[in-house]
PDB file of C-alpha atoms in Angstrom:
ATOM      1  CA  MET A   1     -36.054  17.721  -6.309  1.00 48.00           C
ATOM      2  CA  SER A   2     -37.399  18.064  -9.978  1.00 48.00           C
ATOM      3  CA  GLY A   3     -37.982  14.962 -12.056  1.00 49.00           C
ATOM      4  CA  ALA A   4     -34.919  15.537 -14.274  1.00 47.00           C
ATOM      5  CA  ALA A   5     -32.735  15.866 -11.153  1.00 47.00           C
ATOM      6  CA  ALA A   6     -34.218  12.815  -9.513  1.00 46.00           C
ATOM      7  CA  ALA A   7     -33.594  10.762 -12.684  1.00 50.00           C
ATOM      8  CA  ALA A   8     -30.002  11.893 -12.679  1.00 50.00           C
ATOM      9  CA  ASP A   9     -29.679  11.200  -8.980  1.00 51.00           C
ATOM     10  CA  PRO A  10     -32.154   8.397  -8.245  1.00 51.00           C
ATOM     11  CA  HIS A  11     -30.653   7.464  -4.877  1.00 49.00           C
ATOM     12  CA  ARG A  12     -30.367  11.110  -3.674  1.00 47.00           C
ATOM     13  CA  LEU A  13     -26.826  10.878  -2.993  1.00 48.00           C
ATOM     14  CA  GLY A  14     -26.347  14.535  -3.491  1.00 48.00           C
ATOM     15  CA  ARG A  15     -29.274  15.646  -1.485  1.00 48.00           C
ATOM     16  CA  SER A  16     -28.318  19.180  -0.904  1.00 47.00           C
ATOM     17  CA  SER A  17     -25.343  21.360  -0.654  1.00 47.00           C
ATOM     18  CA  GLY A  18     -26.577  22.224   2.838  1.00 50.00           C
ATOM     19  CA  HIS A  19     -25.943  18.672   3.973  1.00 47.00           C
ATOM     20  CA  ARG A  20     -22.418  18.737   2.573  1.00 50.00           C
ATOM     21  CA  HIS A  21     -21.648  22.083   4.177  1.00 48.00           C
ATOM     22  CA  ALA A  22     -22.889  20.806   7.534  1.00 45.00           C
ATOM     23  CA  ALA A  23     -20.715  17.724   7.305  1.00 43.00           C
ATOM     24  CA  SER A  24     -17.684  19.768   6.318  1.00 46.00           C
ATOM     25  CA  GLU A  25     -18.314  22.133   9.298  1.00 47.00           C
ATOM     26  CA  HIS A  26     -18.614  19.164  11.620  1.00 43.00           C
ATOM     27  CA  ALA A  27     -15.341  17.709  10.326  1.00 42.00           C
ATOM     28  CA  ALA A  28     -13.642  21.017  10.782  1.00 43.00           C
ATOM     29  CA  GLY A  29     -14.956  21.433  14.313  1.00 47.00           C
ATOM     30  CA  GLY A  30     -13.830  17.985  15.236  1.00 48.00           C
ATOM     31  CA  LEU A  31     -10.269  18.740  13.978  1.00 47.00           C
ATOM     32  CA  HIS A  32     -10.263  21.907  15.932  1.00 52.00           C
ATOM     33  CA  ALA A  33     -11.316  20.232  19.072  1.00 55.00           C
ATOM     34  CA  LYS A  34      -8.732  17.632  18.480  1.00 56.00           C
ATOM     35  CA  ARG A  35      -5.991  20.296  18.268  1.00 61.00           C
ATOM     36  CA  ILE A  36      -7.291  21.905  21.528  1.00 62.00           C
ATOM     37  CA  ILE A  37      -7.292  18.595  23.322  1.00 64.00           C
ATOM     38  CA  THR A  38      -3.731  17.697  22.116  1.00 62.00           C
ATOM     39  CA  GLY A  39      -2.474  21.214  23.201  1.00 65.00           C
ATOM     40  CA  TYR A  40      -3.992  20.952  26.711  1.00 75.00           C
ATOM     41  CA  GLY A  41      -2.823  17.421  26.998  1.00 80.00           C
ATOM     42  CA  PHE A  42       0.731  18.294  26.119  1.00 84.00           C
ATOM     43  CA  TRP A  43       0.812  21.261  28.587  1.00 85.00           C
ATOM     44  CA  ILE A  44      -0.555  18.992  31.410  1.00 89.00           C
ATOM     45  CA  PHE A  45       2.397  16.675  30.550  1.00 86.00           C
ATOM     46  CA  LEU A  46       4.879  19.459  30.857  1.00 89.00           C
ATOM     47  CA  LEU A  47       3.485  20.689  34.117  1.00 91.00           C
ATOM     48  CA  SER A  48       3.382  17.114  35.572  1.00 92.00           C
ATOM     49  CA  ASP A  49       7.228  16.893  34.497  1.00 91.00           C
ATOM     50  CA  ILE A  50       7.946  20.127  36.191  1.00 92.00           C
ATOM     51  CA  ILE A  51       6.238  18.983  39.465  1.00 93.00           C
ATOM     52  CA  MET A  52       8.239  15.772  39.317  1.00 94.00           C
ATOM     53  CA  PHE A  53      11.535  17.654  38.963  1.00 95.00           C
ATOM     54  CA  SER A  54      10.391  20.049  41.744  1.00 94.00           C
ATOM     55  CA  ALA A  55      10.047  16.996  44.017  1.00 95.00           C
ATOM     56  CA  PHE A  56      13.460  15.765  43.173  1.00 95.00           C
ATOM     57  CA  PHE A  57      14.984  19.211  43.728  1.00 95.00           C
ATOM     58  CA  ALA A  58      13.196  19.418  47.168  1.00 95.00           C
ATOM     59  CA  ALA A  59      14.570  15.929  48.028  1.00 94.00           C
ATOM     60  CA  TYR A  60      18.133  16.965  46.957  1.00 94.00           C
ATOM     61  CA  ALA A  61      17.899  20.162  48.959  1.00 93.00           C
ATOM     62  CA  VAL A  62      17.016  17.987  52.027  1.00 93.00           C
ATOM     63  CA  LEU A  63      19.651  15.269  51.514  1.00 92.00           C
ATOM     64  CA  VAL A  64      22.623  17.424  50.095  1.00 90.00           C
ATOM     65  CA  GLY A  65      24.329  17.501  53.627  1.00 88.00           C
ATOM     66  CA  ASN A  66      23.862  13.852  54.211  1.00 90.00           C
ATOM     67  CA  THR A  67      27.200  12.688  52.901  1.00 87.00           C
ATOM     68  CA  ALA A  68      27.740   9.799  55.471  1.00 86.00           C
ATOM     69  CA  ASP A  69      31.251  11.135  56.094  1.00 85.00           C
ATOM     70  CA  GLY A  70      31.953  10.600  52.306  1.00 86.00           C
ATOM     71  CA  PRO A  71      32.783  13.120  49.588  1.00 88.00           C
ATOM     72  CA  SER A  72      30.575  16.156  49.024  1.00 88.00           C
ATOM     73  CA  GLY A  73      29.949  18.172  45.824  1.00 86.00           C
ATOM     74  CA  LYS A  74      32.940  20.363  46.562  1.00 88.00           C
ATOM     75  CA  ASP A  75      35.143  17.306  46.441  1.00 87.00           C
ATOM     76  CA  LEU A  76      33.499  15.724  43.353  1.00 90.00           C
ATOM     77  CA  PHE A  77      32.103  18.266  40.857  1.00 90.00           C
ATOM     78  CA  ASP A  78      34.314  19.329  37.962  1.00 87.00           C
ATOM     79  CA  LEU A  79      32.741  22.664  36.882  1.00 90.00           C
ATOM     80  CA  SER A  80      34.686  22.963  33.660  1.00 90.00           C
ATOM     81  CA  ASN A  81      33.195  19.813  32.464  1.00 91.00           C
ATOM     82  CA  VAL A  82      29.802  20.725  33.593  1.00 93.00           C
ATOM     83  CA  ALA A  83      30.237  24.155  31.812  1.00 94.00           C
ATOM     84  CA  ILE A  84      30.809  22.330  28.517  1.00 95.00           C
ATOM     85  CA  GLU A  85      27.607  20.326  29.118  1.00 95.00           C
ATOM     86  CA  THR A  86      25.700  23.615  29.717  1.00 95.00           C
ATOM     87  CA  ALA A  87      27.078  25.184  26.613  1.00 96.00           C
ATOM     88  CA  CYS A  88      26.117  21.919  24.568  1.00 96.00           C
ATOM     89  CA  LEU A  89      22.462  22.123  25.807  1.00 95.00           C
ATOM     90  CA  LEU A  90      22.123  25.847  25.436  1.00 95.00           C
ATOM     91  CA  PHE A  91      23.448  25.749  21.835  1.00 96.00           C
ATOM     92  CA  SER A  92      21.073  22.749  21.203  1.00 96.00           C
ATOM     93  CA  SER A  93      18.181  24.889  22.332  1.00 95.00           C
ATOM     94  CA  PHE A  94      19.123  27.744  19.738  1.00 96.00           C
ATOM     95  CA  THR A  95      19.537  25.268  17.040  1.00 96.00           C
ATOM     96  CA  CYS A  96      16.100  23.656  17.858  1.00 96.00           C
ATOM     97  CA  GLY A  97      14.517  27.118  17.530  1.00 95.00           C
ATOM     98  CA  ILE A  98      16.134  27.440  14.044  1.00 95.00           C
ATOM     99  CA  ALA A  99      14.708  24.017  13.215  1.00 95.00           C
ATOM    100  CA  GLY A 100      11.300  25.205  14.116  1.00 93.00           C
ATOM    101  CA  ILE A 101      11.561  28.282  11.934  1.00 94.00           C
ATOM    102  CA  GLY A 102      12.692  26.008   9.204  1.00 95.00           C
ATOM    103  CA  ALA A 103       9.651  23.898   9.543  1.00 94.00           C
ATOM    104  CA  GLN A 104       7.219  26.663   9.605  1.00 92.00           C
ATOM    105  CA  THR A 105       8.831  28.246   6.451  1.00 93.00           C
ATOM    106  CA  ARG A 106       9.096  24.755   4.823  1.00 92.00           C
ATOM    107  CA  ARG A 107      12.875  25.244   4.419  1.00 91.00           C
ATOM    108  CA  GLY A 108      14.320  21.680   4.419  1.00 89.00           C
ATOM    109  CA  SER A 109      17.874  22.679   4.650  1.00 91.00           C
ATOM    110  CA  TRP A 110      17.017  24.722   7.617  1.00 93.00           C
ATOM    111  CA  PHE A 111      14.894  22.149   9.336  1.00 96.00           C
ATOM    112  CA  TYR A 112      17.100  19.018   8.668  1.00 96.00           C
ATOM    113  CA  GLY A 113      20.386  20.820   9.229  1.00 96.00           C
ATOM    114  CA  ALA A 114      19.303  22.518  12.558  1.00 97.00           C
ATOM    115  CA  MET A 115      17.754  19.204  13.779  1.00 97.00           C
ATOM    116  CA  ALA A 116      20.941  17.394  13.071  1.00 97.00           C
ATOM    117  CA  VAL A 117      22.971  19.887  14.890  1.00 97.00           C
ATOM    118  CA  THR A 118      20.629  19.855  17.783  1.00 97.00           C
ATOM    119  CA  PHE A 119      20.994  16.035  17.873  1.00 98.00           C
ATOM    120  CA  LEU A 120      24.824  16.394  18.012  1.00 97.00           C
ATOM    121  CA  PHE A 121      24.760  18.960  20.827  1.00 97.00           C
ATOM    122  CA  GLY A 122      22.288  16.645  22.693  1.00 96.00           C
ATOM    123  CA  ALA A 123      24.457  13.501  22.157  1.00 97.00           C
ATOM    124  CA  ALA A 124      27.485  15.361  23.264  1.00 97.00           C
ATOM    125  CA  PHE A 125      25.716  16.533  26.453  1.00 97.00           C
ATOM    126  CA  LEU A 126      24.804  12.861  27.268  1.00 96.00           C
ATOM    127  CA  ALA A 127      28.247  11.599  26.469  1.00 96.00           C
ATOM    128  CA  LEU A 128      29.784  14.137  28.916  1.00 95.00           C
ATOM    129  CA  GLU A 129      27.227  13.159  31.615  1.00 95.00           C
ATOM    130  CA  ILE A 130      27.652   9.442  31.177  1.00 95.00           C
ATOM    131  CA  HIS A 131      31.440  10.076  31.414  1.00 94.00           C
ATOM    132  CA  GLU A 132      30.981  12.082  34.682  1.00 94.00           C
ATOM    133  CA  PHE A 133      28.679   9.410  36.122  1.00 95.00           C
ATOM    134  CA  ALA A 134      31.245   6.665  35.247  1.00 94.00           C
ATOM    135  CA  GLY A 135      34.177   8.629  36.836  1.00 93.00           C
ATOM    136  CA  LEU A 136      32.088   9.073  40.138  1.00 94.00           C
ATOM    137  CA  VAL A 137      31.395   5.463  40.325  1.00 94.00           C
ATOM    138  CA  ALA A 138      35.002   4.535  39.546  1.00 93.00           C
ATOM    139  CA  ARG A 139      35.963   6.854  42.541  1.00 91.00           C
ATOM    140  CA  GLY A 140      33.749   4.943  44.906  1.00 90.00           C
ATOM    141  CA  ALA A 141      31.094   7.813  44.826  1.00 91.00           C
ATOM    142  CA  GLY A 142      28.134   5.817  43.319  1.00 91.00           C
ATOM    143  CA  PRO A 143      24.595   6.361  44.121  1.00 92.00           C
ATOM    144  CA  THR A 144      24.618   3.932  47.041  1.00 91.00           C
ATOM    145  CA  ARG A 145      27.454   5.760  48.851  1.00 92.00           C
ATOM    146  CA  SER A 146      25.277   8.377  50.663  1.00 92.00           C
ATOM    147  CA  ALA A 147      21.925   9.838  50.598  1.00 94.00           C
ATOM    148  CA  PHE A 148      23.366  12.907  48.935  1.00 93.00           C
ATOM    149  CA  LEU A 149      24.813  10.961  46.070  1.00 94.00           C
ATOM    150  CA  SER A 150      21.505   8.949  45.728  1.00 95.00           C
ATOM    151  CA  ALA A 151      19.633  12.359  45.482  1.00 95.00           C
ATOM    152  CA  PHE A 152      22.237  13.599  42.905  1.00 95.00           C
ATOM    153  CA  PHE A 153      22.155  10.588  40.652  1.00 96.00           C
ATOM    154  CA  THR A 154      18.300  10.595  40.709  1.00 95.00           C
ATOM    155  CA  LEU A 155      17.946  14.265  39.854  1.00 96.00           C
ATOM    156  CA  VAL A 156      20.765  14.603  37.186  1.00 96.00           C
ATOM    157  CA  GLY A 157      20.001  11.048  35.810  1.00 95.00           C
ATOM    158  CA  CYS A 158      16.341  11.767  35.495  1.00 96.00           C
ATOM    159  CA  HIS A 159      17.168  14.890  33.452  1.00 96.00           C
ATOM    160  CA  GLY A 160      19.442  12.761  31.264  1.00 96.00           C
ATOM    161  CA  LEU A 161      16.801  10.278  30.579  1.00 96.00           C
ATOM    162  CA  HIS A 162      14.550  13.051  29.480  1.00 96.00           C
ATOM    163  CA  VAL A 163      17.281  14.269  26.951  1.00 97.00           C
ATOM    164  CA  THR A 164      17.742  10.685  25.722  1.00 97.00           C
ATOM    165  CA  ALA A 165      13.921  10.428  25.089  1.00 96.00           C
ATOM    166  CA  GLY A 166      14.106  14.042  23.402  1.00 96.00           C
ATOM    167  CA  LEU A 167      16.776  12.667  21.102  1.00 97.00           C
ATOM    168  CA  LEU A 168      14.544   9.832  20.059  1.00 97.00           C
ATOM    169  CA  TRP A 169      11.589  12.084  19.465  1.00 96.00           C
ATOM    170  CA  LEU A 170      13.866  14.368  17.342  1.00 97.00           C
ATOM    171  CA  LEU A 171      14.739  11.536  15.076  1.00 97.00           C
ATOM    172  CA  THR A 172      11.032  10.531  14.805  1.00 96.00           C
ATOM    173  CA  MET A 173      10.145  14.114  13.783  1.00 95.00           C
ATOM    174  CA  MET A 174      12.884  14.120  11.054  1.00 96.00           C
ATOM    175  CA  ALA A 175      11.651  10.849   9.753  1.00 96.00           C
ATOM    176  CA  GLN A 176       8.025  12.068   9.810  1.00 94.00           C
ATOM    177  CA  VAL A 177       8.758  15.167   7.885  1.00 95.00           C
ATOM    178  CA  TYR A 178      10.710  13.158   5.467  1.00 94.00           C
ATOM    179  CA  ALA A 179       7.988  10.628   4.969  1.00 93.00           C
ATOM    180  CA  LYS A 180       4.859  12.979   5.073  1.00 92.00           C
ATOM    181  CA  GLY A 181       5.964  16.407   4.677  1.00 91.00           C
ATOM    182  CA  TYR A 182       5.145  19.623   6.550  1.00 91.00           C
ATOM    183  CA  ARG A 183       1.500  18.663   7.354  1.00 90.00           C
ATOM    184  CA  ALA A 184      -0.394  20.679  10.079  1.00 88.00           C
ATOM    185  CA  ASP A 185      -0.437  17.734  12.455  1.00 87.00           C
ATOM    186  CA  ILE A 186       3.291  17.272  12.068  1.00 91.00           C
ATOM    187  CA  LEU A 187       4.105  20.922  12.549  1.00 91.00           C
ATOM    188  CA  ARG A 188       2.078  20.725  15.854  1.00 90.00           C
ATOM    189  CA  ARG A 189       4.262  17.792  16.957  1.00 91.00           C
ATOM    190  CA  ILE A 190       7.495  19.759  16.116  1.00 93.00           C
ATOM    191  CA  LEU A 191       6.227  22.537  18.193  1.00 91.00           C
ATOM    192  CA  CYS A 192       5.444  20.309  21.107  1.00 92.00           C
ATOM    193  CA  PHE A 193       9.017  18.859  20.675  1.00 94.00           C
ATOM    194  CA  SER A 194      10.458  22.254  20.785  1.00 94.00           C
ATOM    195  CA  LEU A 195       8.603  23.135  23.850  1.00 93.00           C
ATOM    196  CA  PHE A 196       9.766  20.009  25.558  1.00 95.00           C
ATOM    197  CA  TRP A 197      13.438  20.506  24.487  1.00 96.00           C
ATOM    198  CA  HIS A 198      13.433  24.184  25.847  1.00 94.00           C
ATOM    199  CA  ALA A 199      11.885  23.157  28.997  1.00 94.00           C
ATOM    200  CA  LEU A 200      14.803  20.658  29.555  1.00 95.00           C
ATOM    201  CA  ASP A 201      17.034  23.473  28.919  1.00 94.00           C
ATOM    202  CA  ILE A 202      15.427  25.588  31.624  1.00 94.00           C
ATOM    203  CA  ILE A 203      15.497  22.536  34.124  1.00 95.00           C
ATOM    204  CA  TRP A 204      19.159  22.148  33.344  1.00 96.00           C
ATOM    205  CA  VAL A 205      19.977  25.902  34.112  1.00 95.00           C
ATOM    206  CA  ALA A 206      18.256  25.392  37.487  1.00 94.00           C
ATOM    207  CA  LEU A 207      20.079  22.019  38.098  1.00 95.00           C
ATOM    208  CA  PHE A 208      23.448  23.634  37.015  1.00 94.00           C
ATOM    209  CA  THR A 209      22.891  26.541  39.551  1.00 93.00           C
ATOM    210  CA  VAL A 210      21.482  24.518  42.420  1.00 93.00           C
ATOM    211  CA  VAL A 211      23.364  21.344  42.337  1.00 93.00           C
ATOM    212  CA  TYR A 212      26.781  22.073  40.765  1.00 93.00           C
ATOM    213  CA  LEU A 213      27.613  25.978  41.472  1.00 90.00           C
ATOM    214  CA  MET A 214      26.184  25.729  44.982  1.00 89.00           C
ATOM    215  CA  GLY A 215      27.556  22.308  45.510  1.00 81.00           C
ATOM    216  CA  ALA A 216      31.001  23.289  44.493  1.00 77.00           C
ATOM    217  CA  GLY A 217      30.992  26.173  46.807  1.00 68.00           C
ATOM    218  CA  GLN A 218      30.077  24.339  50.006  1.00 62.00           C
TER     219      GLN A 218
END
């Protein structure tokens, strides 16, 4: 460093552009590593959820015939009501995709509008499911009536709890975008939420087929 430069910077705070460049590269590498870890962590979470639901499906398949001389799925399931639930969840998955496009393109009307519609469809799904559960309990077909009903309430109820958590997550995402804008980290969270919501949709299609359609036909 020359004498004039040393006088201008006696404490050598700006020692060299190379140091600053190395520091910026280190920070960028740290952010990239964080994104990778977050992505892997979320996929591990989704896979663990799928494994859990697989175990519940297996338990239901084993216990579906253990009605303890009580009602079976053919006696209890109302396919018209379940079809409406399925339509609500399928449409919510579609509007969730539109919300993701709105977030990526920074279109607030698309994002907020589609997220609001997704919430309404999800809430309607939950309301119908709660109504179904209440009706079964009122008819004496609660989860303690038989092993079949215990497996049914556990499997379907677990999915309903996940939908509830998804709706709370949805509201959180809307609040974060409103408060902080379309930052890169928030866009990643919106993507994770979309994957979670679509996974719930896929699980419900399997549940609708295995539990309701096959159960009503037995």
